mmCIF file of C-alpha atoms in Angstrom:
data_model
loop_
_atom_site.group_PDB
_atom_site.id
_atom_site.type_symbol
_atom_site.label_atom_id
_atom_site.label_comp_id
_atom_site.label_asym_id
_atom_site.label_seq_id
_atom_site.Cartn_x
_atom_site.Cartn_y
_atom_site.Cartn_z
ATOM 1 C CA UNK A 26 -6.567 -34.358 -4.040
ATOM 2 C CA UNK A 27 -6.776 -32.387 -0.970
ATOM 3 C CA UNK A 28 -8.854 -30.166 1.430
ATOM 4 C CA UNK A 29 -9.847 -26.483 0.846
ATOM 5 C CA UNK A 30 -9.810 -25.588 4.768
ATOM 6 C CA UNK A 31 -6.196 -26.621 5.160
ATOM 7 C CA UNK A 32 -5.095 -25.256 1.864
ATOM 8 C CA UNK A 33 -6.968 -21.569 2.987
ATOM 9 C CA UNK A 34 -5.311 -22.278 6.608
ATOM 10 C CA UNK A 35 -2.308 -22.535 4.871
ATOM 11 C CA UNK A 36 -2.448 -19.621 2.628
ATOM 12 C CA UNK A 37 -3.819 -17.063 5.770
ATOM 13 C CA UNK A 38 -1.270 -18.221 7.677
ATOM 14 C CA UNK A 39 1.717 -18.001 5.103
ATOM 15 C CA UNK A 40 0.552 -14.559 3.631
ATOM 16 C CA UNK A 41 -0.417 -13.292 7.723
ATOM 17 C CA UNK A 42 -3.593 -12.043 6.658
ATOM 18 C CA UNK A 43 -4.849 -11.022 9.318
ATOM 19 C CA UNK A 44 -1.974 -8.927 10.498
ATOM 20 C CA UNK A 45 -1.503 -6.928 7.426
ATOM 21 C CA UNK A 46 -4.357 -4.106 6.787
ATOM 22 C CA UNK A 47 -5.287 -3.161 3.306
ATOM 23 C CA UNK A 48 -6.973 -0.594 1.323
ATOM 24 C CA UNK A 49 -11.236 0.026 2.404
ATOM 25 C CA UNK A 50 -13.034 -2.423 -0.324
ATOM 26 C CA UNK A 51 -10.267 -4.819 -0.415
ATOM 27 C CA UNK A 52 -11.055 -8.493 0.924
ATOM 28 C CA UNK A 53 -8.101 -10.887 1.488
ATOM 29 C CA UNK A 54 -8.493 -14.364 1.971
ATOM 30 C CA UNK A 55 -10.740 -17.092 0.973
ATOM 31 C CA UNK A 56 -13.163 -15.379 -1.533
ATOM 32 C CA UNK A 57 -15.220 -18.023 -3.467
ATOM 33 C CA UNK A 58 -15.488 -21.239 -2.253
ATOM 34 C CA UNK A 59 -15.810 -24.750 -3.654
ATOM 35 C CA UNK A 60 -17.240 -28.532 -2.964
ATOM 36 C CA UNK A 61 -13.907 -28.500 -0.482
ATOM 37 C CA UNK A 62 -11.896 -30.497 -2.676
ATOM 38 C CA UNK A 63 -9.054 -29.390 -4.722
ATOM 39 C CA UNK A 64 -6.778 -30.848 -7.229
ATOM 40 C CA UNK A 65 -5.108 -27.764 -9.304
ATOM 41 C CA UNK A 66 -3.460 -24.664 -8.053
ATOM 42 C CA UNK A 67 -3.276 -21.807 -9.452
ATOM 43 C CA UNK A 68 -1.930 -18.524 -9.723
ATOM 44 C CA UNK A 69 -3.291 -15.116 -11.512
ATOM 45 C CA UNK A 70 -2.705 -11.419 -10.646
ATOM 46 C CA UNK A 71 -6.673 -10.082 -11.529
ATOM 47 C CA UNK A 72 -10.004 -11.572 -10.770
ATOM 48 C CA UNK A 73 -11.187 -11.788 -13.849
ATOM 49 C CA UNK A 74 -13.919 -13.121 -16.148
ATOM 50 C CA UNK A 75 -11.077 -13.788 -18.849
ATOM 51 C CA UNK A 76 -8.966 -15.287 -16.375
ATOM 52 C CA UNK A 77 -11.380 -18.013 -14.736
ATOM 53 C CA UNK A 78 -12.287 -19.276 -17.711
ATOM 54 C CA UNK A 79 -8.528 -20.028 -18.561
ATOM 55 C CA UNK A 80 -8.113 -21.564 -15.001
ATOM 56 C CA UNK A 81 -11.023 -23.780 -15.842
ATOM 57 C CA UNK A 82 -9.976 -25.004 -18.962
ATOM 58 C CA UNK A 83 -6.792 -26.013 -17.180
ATOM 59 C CA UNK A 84 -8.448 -27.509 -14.666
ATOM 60 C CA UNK A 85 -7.627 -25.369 -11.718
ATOM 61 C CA UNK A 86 -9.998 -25.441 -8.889
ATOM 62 C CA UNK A 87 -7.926 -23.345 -6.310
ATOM 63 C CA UNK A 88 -7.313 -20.088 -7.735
ATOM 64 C CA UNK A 89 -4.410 -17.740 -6.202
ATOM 65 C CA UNK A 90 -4.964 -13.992 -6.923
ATOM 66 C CA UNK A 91 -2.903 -10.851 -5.716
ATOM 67 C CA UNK A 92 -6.263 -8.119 -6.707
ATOM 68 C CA UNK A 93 -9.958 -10.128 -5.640
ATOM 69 C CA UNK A 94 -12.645 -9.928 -7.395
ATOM 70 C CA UNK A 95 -14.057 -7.291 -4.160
ATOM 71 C CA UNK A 96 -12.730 -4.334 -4.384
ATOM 72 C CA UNK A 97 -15.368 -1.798 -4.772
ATOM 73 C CA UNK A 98 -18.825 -1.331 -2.291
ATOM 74 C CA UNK A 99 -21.284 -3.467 -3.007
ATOM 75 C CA UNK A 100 -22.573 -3.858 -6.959
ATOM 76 C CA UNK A 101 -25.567 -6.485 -7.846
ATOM 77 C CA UNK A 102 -24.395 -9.479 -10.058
ATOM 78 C CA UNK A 103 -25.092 -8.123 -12.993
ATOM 79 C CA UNK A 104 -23.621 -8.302 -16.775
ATOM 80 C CA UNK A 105 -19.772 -9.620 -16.274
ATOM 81 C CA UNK A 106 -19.999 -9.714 -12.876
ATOM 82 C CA UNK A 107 -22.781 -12.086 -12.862
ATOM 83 C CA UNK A 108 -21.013 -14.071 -15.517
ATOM 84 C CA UNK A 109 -17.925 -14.275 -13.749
ATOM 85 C CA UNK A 110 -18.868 -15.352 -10.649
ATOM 86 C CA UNK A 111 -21.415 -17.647 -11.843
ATOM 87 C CA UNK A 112 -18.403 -19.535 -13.706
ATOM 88 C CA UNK A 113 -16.556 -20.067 -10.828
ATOM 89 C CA UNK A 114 -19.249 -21.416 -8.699
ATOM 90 C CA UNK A 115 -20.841 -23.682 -11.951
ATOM 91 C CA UNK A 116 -17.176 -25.278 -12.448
ATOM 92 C CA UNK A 117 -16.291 -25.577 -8.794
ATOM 93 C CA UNK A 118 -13.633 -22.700 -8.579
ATOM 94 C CA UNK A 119 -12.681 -21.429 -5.461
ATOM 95 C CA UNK A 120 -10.690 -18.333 -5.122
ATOM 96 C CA UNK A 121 -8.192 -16.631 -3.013
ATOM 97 C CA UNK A 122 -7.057 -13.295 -2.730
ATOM 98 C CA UNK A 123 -4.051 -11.396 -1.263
ATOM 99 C CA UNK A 124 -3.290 -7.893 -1.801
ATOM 100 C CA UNK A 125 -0.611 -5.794 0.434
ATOM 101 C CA UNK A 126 -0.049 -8.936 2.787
ATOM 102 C CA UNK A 127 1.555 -10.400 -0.447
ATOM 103 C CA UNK A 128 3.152 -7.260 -1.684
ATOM 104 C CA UNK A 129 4.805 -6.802 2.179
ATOM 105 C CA UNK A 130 5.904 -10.084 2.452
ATOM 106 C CA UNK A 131 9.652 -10.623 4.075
ATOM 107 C CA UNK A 132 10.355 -13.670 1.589
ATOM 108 C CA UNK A 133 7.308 -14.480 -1.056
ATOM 109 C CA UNK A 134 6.192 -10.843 -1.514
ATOM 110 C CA UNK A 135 6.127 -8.824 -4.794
ATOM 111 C CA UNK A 136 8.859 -6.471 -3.360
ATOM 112 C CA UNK A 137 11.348 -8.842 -2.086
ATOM 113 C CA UNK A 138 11.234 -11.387 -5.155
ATOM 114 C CA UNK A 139 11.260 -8.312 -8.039
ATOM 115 C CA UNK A 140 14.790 -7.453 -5.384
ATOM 116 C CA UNK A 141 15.493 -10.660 -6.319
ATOM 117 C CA UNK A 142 15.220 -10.777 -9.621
ATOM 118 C CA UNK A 143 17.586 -7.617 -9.877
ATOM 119 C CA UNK A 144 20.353 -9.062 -7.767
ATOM 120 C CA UNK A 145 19.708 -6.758 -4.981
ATOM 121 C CA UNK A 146 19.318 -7.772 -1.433
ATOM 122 C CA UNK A 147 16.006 -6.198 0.555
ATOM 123 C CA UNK A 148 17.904 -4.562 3.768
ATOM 124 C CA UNK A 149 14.790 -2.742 4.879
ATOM 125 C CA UNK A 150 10.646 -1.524 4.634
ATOM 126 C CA UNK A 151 8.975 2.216 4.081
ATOM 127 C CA UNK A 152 6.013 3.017 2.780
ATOM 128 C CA UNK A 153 3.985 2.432 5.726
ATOM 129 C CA UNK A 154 0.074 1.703 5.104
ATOM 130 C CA UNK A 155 -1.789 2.465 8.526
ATOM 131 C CA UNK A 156 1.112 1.777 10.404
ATOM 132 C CA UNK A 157 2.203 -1.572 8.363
ATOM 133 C CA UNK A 158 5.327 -0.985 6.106
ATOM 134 C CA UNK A 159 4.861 -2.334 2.747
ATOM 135 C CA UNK A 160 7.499 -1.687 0.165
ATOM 136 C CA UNK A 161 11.131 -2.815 0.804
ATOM 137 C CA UNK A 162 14.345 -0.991 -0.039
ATOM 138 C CA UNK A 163 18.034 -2.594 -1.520
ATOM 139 C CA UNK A 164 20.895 -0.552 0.333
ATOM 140 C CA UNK A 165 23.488 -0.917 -2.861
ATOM 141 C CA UNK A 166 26.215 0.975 -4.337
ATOM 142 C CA UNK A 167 25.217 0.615 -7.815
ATOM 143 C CA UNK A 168 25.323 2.689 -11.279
ATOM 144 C CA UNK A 169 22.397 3.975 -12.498
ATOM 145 C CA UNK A 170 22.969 2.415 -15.784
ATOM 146 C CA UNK A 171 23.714 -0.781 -14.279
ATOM 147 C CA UNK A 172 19.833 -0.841 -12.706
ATOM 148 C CA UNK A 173 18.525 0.332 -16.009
ATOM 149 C CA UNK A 174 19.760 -2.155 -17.864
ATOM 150 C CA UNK A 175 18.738 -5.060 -15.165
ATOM 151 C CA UNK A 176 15.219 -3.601 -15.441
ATOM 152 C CA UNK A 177 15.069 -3.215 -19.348
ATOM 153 C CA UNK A 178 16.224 -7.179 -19.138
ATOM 154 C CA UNK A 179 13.287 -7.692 -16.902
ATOM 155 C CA UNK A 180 10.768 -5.460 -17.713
ATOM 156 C CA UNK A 181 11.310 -4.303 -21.606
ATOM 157 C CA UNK A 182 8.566 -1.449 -21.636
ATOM 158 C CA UNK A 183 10.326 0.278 -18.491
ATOM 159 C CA UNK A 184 10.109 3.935 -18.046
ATOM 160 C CA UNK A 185 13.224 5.299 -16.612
ATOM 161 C CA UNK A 186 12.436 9.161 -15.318
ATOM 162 C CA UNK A 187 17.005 9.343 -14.132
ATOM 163 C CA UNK A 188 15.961 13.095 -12.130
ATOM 164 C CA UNK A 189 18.171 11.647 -8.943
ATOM 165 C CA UNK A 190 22.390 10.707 -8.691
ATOM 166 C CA UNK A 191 23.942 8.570 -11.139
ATOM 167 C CA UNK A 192 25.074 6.483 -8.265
ATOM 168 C CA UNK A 193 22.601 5.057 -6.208
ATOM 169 C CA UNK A 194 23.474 3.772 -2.609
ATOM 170 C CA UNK A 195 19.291 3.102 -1.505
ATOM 171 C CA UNK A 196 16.947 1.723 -4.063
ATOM 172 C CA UNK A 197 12.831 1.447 -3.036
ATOM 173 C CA UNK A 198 10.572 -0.756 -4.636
ATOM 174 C CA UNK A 199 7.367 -0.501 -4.504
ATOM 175 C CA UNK A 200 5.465 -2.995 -6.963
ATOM 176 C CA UNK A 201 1.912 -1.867 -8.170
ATOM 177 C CA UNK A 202 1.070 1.639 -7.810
ATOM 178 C CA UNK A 203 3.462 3.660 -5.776
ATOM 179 C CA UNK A 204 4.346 7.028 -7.121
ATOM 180 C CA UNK A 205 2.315 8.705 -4.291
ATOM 181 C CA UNK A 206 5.512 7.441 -2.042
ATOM 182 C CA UNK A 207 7.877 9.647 -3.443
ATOM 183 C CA UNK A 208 7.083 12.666 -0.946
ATOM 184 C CA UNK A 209 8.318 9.942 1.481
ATOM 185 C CA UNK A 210 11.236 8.706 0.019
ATOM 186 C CA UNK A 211 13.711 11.113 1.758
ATOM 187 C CA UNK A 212 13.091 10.068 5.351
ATOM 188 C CA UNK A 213 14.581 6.985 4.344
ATOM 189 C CA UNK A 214 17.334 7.666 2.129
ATOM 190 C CA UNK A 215 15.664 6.603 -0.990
ATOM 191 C CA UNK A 216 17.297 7.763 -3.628
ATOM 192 C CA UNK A 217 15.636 6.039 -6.592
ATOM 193 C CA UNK A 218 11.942 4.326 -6.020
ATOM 194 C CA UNK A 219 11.140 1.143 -8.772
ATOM 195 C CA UNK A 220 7.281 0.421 -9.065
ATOM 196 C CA UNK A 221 4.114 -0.541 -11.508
ATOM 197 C CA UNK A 222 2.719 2.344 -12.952
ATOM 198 C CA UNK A 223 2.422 6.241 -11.940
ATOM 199 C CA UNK A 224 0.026 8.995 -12.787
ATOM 200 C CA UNK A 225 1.313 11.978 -14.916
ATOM 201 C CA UNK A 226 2.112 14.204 -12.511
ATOM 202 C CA UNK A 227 4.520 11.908 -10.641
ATOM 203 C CA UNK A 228 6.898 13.322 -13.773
ATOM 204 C CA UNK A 229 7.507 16.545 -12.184
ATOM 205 C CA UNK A 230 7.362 15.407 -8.421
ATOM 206 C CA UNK A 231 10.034 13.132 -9.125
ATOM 207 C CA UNK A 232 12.207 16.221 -10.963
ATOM 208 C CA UNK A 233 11.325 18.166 -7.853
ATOM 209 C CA UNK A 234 13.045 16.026 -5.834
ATOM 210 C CA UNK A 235 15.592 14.771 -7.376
ATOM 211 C CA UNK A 236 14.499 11.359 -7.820
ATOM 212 C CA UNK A 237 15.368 8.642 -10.014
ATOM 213 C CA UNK A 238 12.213 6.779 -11.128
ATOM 214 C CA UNK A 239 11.316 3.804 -12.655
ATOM 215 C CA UNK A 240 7.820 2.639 -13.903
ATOM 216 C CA UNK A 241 7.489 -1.201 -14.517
ATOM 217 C CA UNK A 242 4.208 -2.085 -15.369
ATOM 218 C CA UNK A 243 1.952 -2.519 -12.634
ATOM 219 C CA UNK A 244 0.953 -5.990 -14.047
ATOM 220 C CA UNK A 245 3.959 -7.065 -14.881
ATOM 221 C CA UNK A 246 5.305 -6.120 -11.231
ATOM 222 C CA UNK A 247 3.028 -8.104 -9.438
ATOM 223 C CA UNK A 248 3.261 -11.153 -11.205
ATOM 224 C CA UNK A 249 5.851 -13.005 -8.328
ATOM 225 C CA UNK A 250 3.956 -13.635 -5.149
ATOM 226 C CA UNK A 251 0.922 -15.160 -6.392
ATOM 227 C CA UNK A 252 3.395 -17.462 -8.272
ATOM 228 C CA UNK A 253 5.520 -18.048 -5.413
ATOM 229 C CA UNK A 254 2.766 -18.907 -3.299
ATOM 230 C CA UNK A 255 1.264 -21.269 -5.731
ATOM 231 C CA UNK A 256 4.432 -23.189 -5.741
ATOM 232 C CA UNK A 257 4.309 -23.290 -2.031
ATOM 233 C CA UNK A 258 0.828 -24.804 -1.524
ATOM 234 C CA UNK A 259 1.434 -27.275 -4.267
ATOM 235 C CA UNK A 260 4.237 -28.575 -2.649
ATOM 236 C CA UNK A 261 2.844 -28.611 0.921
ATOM 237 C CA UNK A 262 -0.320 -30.719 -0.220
ATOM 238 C CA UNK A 263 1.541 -32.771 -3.228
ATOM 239 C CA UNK A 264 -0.570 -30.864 -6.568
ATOM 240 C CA UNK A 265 0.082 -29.304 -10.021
ATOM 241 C CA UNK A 266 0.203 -25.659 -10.252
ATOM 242 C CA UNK A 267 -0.753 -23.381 -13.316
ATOM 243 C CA UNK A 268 0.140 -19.562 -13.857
ATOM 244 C CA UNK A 269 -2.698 -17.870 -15.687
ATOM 245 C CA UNK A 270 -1.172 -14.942 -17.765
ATOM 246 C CA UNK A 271 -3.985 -12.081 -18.496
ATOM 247 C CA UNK A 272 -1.039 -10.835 -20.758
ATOM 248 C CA UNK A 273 -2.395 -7.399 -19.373
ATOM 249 C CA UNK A 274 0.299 -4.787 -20.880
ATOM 250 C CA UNK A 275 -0.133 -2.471 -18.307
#
């Protein structure tokens, strides 16, 4: 058993929330609290109704997210909303969020660890959110077909949109939603950008430009940090640690 005020102390200070800005609506730290005890970490990409109830049922009562459950303005607690917080706070759940502080991160952040996962090594940020870089690019003489096939291993619904060289010497990733980076890829020598998801016309920017581009899943790109985190604070303060998978396909 341990404290929730170290555990949260812990978590601002690992994931420097209150260095990193994010978007207007988003809240990052300590969202729901509990009784201040905790025995179970764990670790979930959404805030959701769904996903509480599986961290209950697993006992979790410290609850890791990478998108909170306040994101929009204010709504009443109404309908799901209502239901879902109401959970939480009847089975002693507390919750913590981290958005772009845990997508920026230099060593637990979505970026760094999907790098990771490719065999690439992060050399440098773009993607600047008021002022704060947050995506991370791989300098790396590498085929195109040799990334392809690292992210089909990885990620087997990828996208590949190949509109930029066959051999790629700067790679960007940008986990999440990033196709409105791509204007901004060629101040930094990005020649191919690796992210979530993209809207449709992100198709014909990235021909435009000559681009190679490569959609993920935003779900399934986001899925590291919270994880990574999780296994952190379970460690520092001696608990278990769950992963609760949404199985969200997108």
């Amino acid at each position: 058993m341990a404290s929730l005020q170290p555990i949260t102390h812990y978590c601002n200070k690992r994931t420097r929330t209150h260095e990193i800005p994010d978007y207007p609506g988003a809240k990052n730290g300590l969202q729901i609290e509990n009784n201040g005890t905790v025995t179970h970490i764990g670790a979930a990409v959404d805030a959701s109704l769904q996903v509480f109830e599986s961290a209950v049922e697993r006992g979790v009562d410290f609850l890791i997210v990478h998108h909170g459950p306040f994101w929009a303005p204010v709504s009443p607690l109404t309908g799901p909303r209502y239901r879902k917080f109401f959970h939480a706070m009847q089975h002693n759940l507390a919750v913590y969020g981290s958005h772009l502080p845990l997508d920026a991160h230099p060593e637990i952040g979505n970026n760094v660890c999907l790098a990771q996962k490719l065999g690439l090594q992060p050399t440098g940020q773009f993607a600047p959110y008021e002022g704060v870089p947050i995506g991370w690019y791989c300098d790396a003489e590498l085929p195109r077909e040799t990334l392809t096939e690292r992210l089909h291993e990885q990620f087997p619904r990828t996208v590949a949109m190949m509109h930029g060289p066959q051999q790629l010497r700067r790679i960007g990733i940008l986990t999440g939603s990033g196709g409105d980076a791509l204007t901004r890829l060629a101040a930094d020598g990005i020649d191919t950008l690796i992210t979530g998801e993209c809207s449709q016309h992100h198709f014909a920017l990235s021909q435009e430009l000559g681009v190679n581009l490569y959609t993920c899943g935003h779900y399934d790109t986001e899925v590291f940090a919270v994880q990574r985190l999780a296994a952190e604070v379970a460690e520092q303060f001696a608990l278990p640690w769950s992963f609760i998978d949404s199985g969200c396909p997108l």
